[in-house]
mmCIF file of C-alpha atoms in Angstrom:
data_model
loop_
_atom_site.group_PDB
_atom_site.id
_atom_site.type_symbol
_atom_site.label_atom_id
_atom_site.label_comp_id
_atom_site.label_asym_id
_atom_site.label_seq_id
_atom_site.Cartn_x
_atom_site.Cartn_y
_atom_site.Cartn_z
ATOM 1 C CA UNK A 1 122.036 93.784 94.939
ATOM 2 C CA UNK A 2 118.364 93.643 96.168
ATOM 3 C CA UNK A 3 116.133 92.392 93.312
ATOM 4 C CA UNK A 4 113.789 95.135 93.870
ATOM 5 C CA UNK A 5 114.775 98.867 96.088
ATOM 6 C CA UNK A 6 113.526 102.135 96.329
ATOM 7 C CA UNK A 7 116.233 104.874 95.542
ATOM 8 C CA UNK A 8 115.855 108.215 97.082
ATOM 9 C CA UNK A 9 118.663 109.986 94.807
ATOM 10 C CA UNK A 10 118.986 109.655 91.334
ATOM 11 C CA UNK A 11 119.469 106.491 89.661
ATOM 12 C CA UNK A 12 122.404 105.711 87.771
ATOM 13 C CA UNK A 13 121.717 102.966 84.921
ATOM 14 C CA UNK A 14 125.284 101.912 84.044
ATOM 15 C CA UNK A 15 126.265 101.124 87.533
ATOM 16 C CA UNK A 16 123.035 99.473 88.057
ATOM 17 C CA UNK A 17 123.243 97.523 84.746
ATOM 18 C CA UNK A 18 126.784 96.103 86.125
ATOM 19 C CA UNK A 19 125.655 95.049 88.941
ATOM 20 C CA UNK A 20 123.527 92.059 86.912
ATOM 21 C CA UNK A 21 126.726 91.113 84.692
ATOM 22 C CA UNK A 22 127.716 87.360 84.126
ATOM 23 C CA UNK A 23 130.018 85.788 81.545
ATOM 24 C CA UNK A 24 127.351 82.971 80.680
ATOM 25 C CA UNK A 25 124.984 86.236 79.638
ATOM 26 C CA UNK A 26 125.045 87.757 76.581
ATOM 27 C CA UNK A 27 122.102 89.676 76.952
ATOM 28 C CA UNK A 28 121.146 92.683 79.094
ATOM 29 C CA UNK A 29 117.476 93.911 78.629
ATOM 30 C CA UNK A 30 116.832 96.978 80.094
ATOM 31 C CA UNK A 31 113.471 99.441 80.484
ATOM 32 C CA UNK A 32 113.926 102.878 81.844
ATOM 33 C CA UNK A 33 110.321 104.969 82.965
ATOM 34 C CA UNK A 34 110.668 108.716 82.817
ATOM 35 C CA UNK A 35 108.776 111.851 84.004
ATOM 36 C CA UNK A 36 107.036 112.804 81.139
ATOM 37 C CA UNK A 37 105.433 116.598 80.074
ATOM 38 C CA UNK A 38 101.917 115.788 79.962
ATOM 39 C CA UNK A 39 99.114 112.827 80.851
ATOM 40 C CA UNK A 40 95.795 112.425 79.939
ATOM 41 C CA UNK A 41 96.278 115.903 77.601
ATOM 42 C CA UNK A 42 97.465 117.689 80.629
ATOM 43 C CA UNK A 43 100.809 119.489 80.515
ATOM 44 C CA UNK A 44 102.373 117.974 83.899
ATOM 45 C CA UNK A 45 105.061 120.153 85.334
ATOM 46 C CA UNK A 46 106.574 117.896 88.199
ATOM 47 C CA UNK A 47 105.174 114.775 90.081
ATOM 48 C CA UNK A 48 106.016 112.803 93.358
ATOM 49 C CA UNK A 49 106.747 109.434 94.253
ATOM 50 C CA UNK A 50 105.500 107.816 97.975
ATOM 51 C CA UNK A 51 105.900 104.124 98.282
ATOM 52 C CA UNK A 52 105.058 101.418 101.470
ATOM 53 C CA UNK A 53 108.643 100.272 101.313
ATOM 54 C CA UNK A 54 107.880 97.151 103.289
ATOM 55 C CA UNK A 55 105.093 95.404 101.261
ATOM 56 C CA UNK A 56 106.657 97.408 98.177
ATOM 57 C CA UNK A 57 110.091 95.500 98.454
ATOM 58 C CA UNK A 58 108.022 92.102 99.211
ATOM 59 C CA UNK A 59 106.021 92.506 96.302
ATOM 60 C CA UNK A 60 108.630 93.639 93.765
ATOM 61 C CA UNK A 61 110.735 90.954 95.018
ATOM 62 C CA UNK A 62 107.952 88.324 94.535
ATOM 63 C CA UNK A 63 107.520 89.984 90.516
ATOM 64 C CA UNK A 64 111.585 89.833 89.864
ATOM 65 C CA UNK A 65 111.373 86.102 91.436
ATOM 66 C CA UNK A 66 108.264 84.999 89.310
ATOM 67 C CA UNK A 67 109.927 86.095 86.259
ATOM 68 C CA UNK A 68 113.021 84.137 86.500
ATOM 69 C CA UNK A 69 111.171 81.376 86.949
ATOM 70 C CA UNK A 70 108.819 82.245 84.007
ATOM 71 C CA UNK A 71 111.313 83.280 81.352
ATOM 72 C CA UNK A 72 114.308 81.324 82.512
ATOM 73 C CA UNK A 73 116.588 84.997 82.724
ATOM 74 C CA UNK A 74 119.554 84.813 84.771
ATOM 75 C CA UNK A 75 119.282 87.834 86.543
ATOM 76 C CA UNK A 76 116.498 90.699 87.368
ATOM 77 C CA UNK A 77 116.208 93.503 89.336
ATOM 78 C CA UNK A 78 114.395 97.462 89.235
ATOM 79 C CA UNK A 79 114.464 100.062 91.005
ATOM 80 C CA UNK A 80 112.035 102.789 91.640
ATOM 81 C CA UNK A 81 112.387 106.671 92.714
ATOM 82 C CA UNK A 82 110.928 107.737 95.635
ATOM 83 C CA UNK A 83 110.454 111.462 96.108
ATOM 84 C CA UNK A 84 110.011 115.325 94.078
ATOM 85 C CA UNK A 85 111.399 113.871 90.579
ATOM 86 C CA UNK A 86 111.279 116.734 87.817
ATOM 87 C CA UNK A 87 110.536 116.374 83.842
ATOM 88 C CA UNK A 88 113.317 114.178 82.091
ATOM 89 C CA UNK A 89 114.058 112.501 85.320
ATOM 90 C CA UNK A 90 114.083 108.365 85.607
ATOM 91 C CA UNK A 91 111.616 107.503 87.444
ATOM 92 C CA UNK A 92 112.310 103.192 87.471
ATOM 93 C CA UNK A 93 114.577 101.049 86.084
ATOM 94 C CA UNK A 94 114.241 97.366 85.200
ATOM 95 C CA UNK A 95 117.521 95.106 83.894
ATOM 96 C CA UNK A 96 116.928 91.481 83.011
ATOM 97 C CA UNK A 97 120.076 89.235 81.921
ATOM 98 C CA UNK A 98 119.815 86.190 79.850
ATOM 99 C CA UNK A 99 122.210 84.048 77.621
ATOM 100 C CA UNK A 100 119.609 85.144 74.964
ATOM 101 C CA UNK A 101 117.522 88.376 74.252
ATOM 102 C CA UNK A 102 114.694 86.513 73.473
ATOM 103 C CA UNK A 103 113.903 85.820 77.265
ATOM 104 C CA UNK A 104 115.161 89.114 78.289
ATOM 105 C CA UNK A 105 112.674 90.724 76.547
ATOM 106 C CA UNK A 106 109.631 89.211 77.677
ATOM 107 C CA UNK A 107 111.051 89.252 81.464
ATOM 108 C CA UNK A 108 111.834 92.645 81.259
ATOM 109 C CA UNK A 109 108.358 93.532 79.950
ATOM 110 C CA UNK A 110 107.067 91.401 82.497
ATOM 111 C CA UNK A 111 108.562 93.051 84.918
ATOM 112 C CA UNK A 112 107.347 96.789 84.306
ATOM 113 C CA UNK A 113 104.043 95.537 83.744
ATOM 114 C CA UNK A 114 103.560 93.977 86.814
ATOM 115 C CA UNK A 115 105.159 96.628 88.931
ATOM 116 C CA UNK A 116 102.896 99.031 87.615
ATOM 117 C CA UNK A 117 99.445 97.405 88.618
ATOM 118 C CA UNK A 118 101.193 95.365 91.396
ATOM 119 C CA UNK A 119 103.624 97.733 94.204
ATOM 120 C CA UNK A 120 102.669 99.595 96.754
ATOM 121 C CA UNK A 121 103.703 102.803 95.079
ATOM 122 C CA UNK A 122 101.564 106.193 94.533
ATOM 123 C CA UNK A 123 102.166 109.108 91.868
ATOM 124 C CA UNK A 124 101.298 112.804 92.820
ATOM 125 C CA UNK A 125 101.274 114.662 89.290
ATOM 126 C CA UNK A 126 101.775 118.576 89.465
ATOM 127 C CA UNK A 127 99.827 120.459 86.751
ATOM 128 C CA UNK A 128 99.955 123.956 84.725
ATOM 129 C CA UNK A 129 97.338 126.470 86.992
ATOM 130 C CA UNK A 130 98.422 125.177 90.546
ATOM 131 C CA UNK A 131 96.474 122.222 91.002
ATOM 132 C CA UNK A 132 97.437 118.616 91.552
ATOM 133 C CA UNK A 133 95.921 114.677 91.691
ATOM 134 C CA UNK A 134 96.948 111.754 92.812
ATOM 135 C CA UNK A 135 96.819 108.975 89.529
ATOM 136 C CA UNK A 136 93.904 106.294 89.570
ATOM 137 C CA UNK A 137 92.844 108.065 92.682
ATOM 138 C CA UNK A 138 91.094 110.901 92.186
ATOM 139 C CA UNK A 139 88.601 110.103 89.940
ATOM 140 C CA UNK A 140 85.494 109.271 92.536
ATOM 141 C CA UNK B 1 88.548 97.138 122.072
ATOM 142 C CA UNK B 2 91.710 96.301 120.172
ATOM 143 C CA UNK B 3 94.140 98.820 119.696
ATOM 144 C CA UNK B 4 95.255 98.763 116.049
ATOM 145 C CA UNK B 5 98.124 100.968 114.205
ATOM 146 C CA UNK B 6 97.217 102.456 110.786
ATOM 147 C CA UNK B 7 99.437 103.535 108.389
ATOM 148 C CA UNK B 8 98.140 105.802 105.156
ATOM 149 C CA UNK B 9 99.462 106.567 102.184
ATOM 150 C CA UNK B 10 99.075 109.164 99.535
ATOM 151 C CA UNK B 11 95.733 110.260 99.296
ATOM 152 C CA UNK B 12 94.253 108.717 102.355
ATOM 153 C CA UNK B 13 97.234 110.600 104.061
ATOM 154 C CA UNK B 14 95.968 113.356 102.547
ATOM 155 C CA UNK B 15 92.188 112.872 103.493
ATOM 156 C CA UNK B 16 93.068 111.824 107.117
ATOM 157 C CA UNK B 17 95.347 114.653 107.606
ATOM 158 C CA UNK B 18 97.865 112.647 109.380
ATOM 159 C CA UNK B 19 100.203 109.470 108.465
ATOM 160 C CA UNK B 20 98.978 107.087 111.180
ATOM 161 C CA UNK B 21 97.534 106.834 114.070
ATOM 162 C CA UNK B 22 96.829 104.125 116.850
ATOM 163 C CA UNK B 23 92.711 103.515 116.985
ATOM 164 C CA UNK B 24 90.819 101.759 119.288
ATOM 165 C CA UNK B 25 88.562 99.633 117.863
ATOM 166 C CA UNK B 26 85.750 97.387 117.950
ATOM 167 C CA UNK B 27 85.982 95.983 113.879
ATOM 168 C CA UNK B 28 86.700 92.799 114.024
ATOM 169 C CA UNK B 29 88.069 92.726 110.151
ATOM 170 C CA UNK B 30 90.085 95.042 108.081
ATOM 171 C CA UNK B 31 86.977 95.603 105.965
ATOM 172 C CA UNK B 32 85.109 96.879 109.459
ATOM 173 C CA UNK B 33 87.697 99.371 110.484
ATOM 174 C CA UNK B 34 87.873 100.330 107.011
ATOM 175 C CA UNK B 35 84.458 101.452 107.264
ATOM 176 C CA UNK B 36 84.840 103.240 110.699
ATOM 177 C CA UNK B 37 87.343 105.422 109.099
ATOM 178 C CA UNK B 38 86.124 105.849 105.548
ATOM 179 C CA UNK B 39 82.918 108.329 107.053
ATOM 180 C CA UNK B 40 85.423 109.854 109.454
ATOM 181 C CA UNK B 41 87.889 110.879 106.810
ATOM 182 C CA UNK B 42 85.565 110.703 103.324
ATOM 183 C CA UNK B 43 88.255 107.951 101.767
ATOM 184 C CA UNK B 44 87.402 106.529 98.358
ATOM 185 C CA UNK B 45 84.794 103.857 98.117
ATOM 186 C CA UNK B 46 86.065 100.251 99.472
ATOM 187 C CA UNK B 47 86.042 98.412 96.332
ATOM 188 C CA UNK B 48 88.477 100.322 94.726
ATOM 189 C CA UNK B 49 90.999 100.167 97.936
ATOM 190 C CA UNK B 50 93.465 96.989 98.718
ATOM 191 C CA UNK B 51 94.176 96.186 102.797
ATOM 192 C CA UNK B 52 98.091 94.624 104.162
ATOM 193 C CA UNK B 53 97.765 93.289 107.370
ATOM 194 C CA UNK B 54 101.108 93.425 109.361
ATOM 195 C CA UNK B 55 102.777 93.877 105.444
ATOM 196 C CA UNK B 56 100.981 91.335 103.541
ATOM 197 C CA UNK B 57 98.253 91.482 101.536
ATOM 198 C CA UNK B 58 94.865 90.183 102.790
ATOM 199 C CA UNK B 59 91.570 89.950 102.411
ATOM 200 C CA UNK B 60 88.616 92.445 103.393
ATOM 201 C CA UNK B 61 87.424 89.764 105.781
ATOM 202 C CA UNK B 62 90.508 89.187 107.391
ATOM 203 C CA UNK B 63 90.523 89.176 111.515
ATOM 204 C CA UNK B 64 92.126 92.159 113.474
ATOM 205 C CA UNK B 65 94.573 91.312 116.507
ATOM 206 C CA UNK B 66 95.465 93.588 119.097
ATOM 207 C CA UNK B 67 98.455 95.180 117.839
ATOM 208 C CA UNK B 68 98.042 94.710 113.791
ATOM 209 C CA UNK B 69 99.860 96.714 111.672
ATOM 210 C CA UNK B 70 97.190 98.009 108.841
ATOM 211 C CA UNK B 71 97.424 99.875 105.538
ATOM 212 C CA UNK B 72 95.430 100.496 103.361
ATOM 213 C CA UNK B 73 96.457 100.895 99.750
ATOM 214 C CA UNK B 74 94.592 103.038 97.380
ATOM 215 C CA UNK B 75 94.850 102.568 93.882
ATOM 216 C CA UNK B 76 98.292 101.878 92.312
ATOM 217 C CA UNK B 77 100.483 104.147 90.190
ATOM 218 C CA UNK B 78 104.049 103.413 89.790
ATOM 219 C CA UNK B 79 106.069 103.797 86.804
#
């Protein structure tokens, strides 16, 4: 599978987490981001994803490759909605496999970290009243 | 003039009212045309704002070609 993908349709963890298995692994480290109700001590009702999927999958790619070279994992990979996602919904998942957790768990924080300050990707939150704001943007 | 395609995203979609457009240009860096449009459309303030050239990452100062692909990326927010 691609180390790191946009998904336009909900993301399904289990088949996702199979995808990194290996018989010389026996751990799987995995992080899943959700929509959460509020932000900031807003009540959010909804938010939206919009990604550069070109520099997005470079760059992602270039974080999941940097980490298995860091923290000696066997495997990586996350993938991030695109799109309306609702309250509840997962919004990325990261996976790291390692023949110990140790590793796994610094990768996989690793991982989310980066991708956060790091990808191409924007968030759109929807608030209580009508109005709306892009996150880190809209400040100035 | 060099005709250069720009791409925006997110809230600089939102501020230019459109997702890209081909300009023609006299800016001979990113960080030029970046200031062309950033009256023309009131975008956010430079330093807070990223530039990929042809979809890489580059710097402010880096040269336009005729037919450069350019986006610029406002601040960050996935996850």
């Amino acid at each position: 599978m691609a180390r790191f993908a946009f998904a336009r349709a909900a993301i399904n963890p289990a088949t996702l987490s199979r995808t990194l298995a290996e018989e010389a692994c026996g751990a799987l480290v995995t992080f899943e981001g959700w929509v959460r109700n509020h932000n900031d001590g807003r009540p959010v009702l909804r938010l939206d994803y919009e990604g550069y999927e070109a520099l997005a999958v470079r760059e992602g790619s270039r974080i999941i490759d940097e980490a298995i070279a860091r923290f000696g994992v066997s495997g990586a990979a996350c993938v991030h909605r695109l799109g309306s996602l609702a309250l509840g919904d997962l919004a990325v998942w990261v996976g790291v496999t390692s023949g110990h957790r140790g590793a796994a768990f610094d990768a996989c924080r690793y991982i989310i970290d980066e991708v956060k300050s790091r990808v191409p990707i924007w968030k759109k939150e929807y608030y209580e009243g009508g109005d709306s704001g892009w996150i880190n943007c809209d400040t100035r | 003039m060099a005709k250069i395609r720009v791409q925006y995203f997110a809230i600089l979609r939102e501020r230019a009212g459109r997702a890209g457009e081909e300009i023609d240009t006299v800016a001979a860096t990113a960080g030029a045309l970046y200031a062309e449009l950033e009256g023309r459309y009131s975008f956010p303030a430079l330093r807070s704002v990223k530039v990929a050239i042809n979809d890489e990452f580059c710097p402010w100062d880096a040269p336009l070609s005729p037919g450069d692909s350019v986006v610029f990326i406002p601040p960050v927010a996935g996850g």
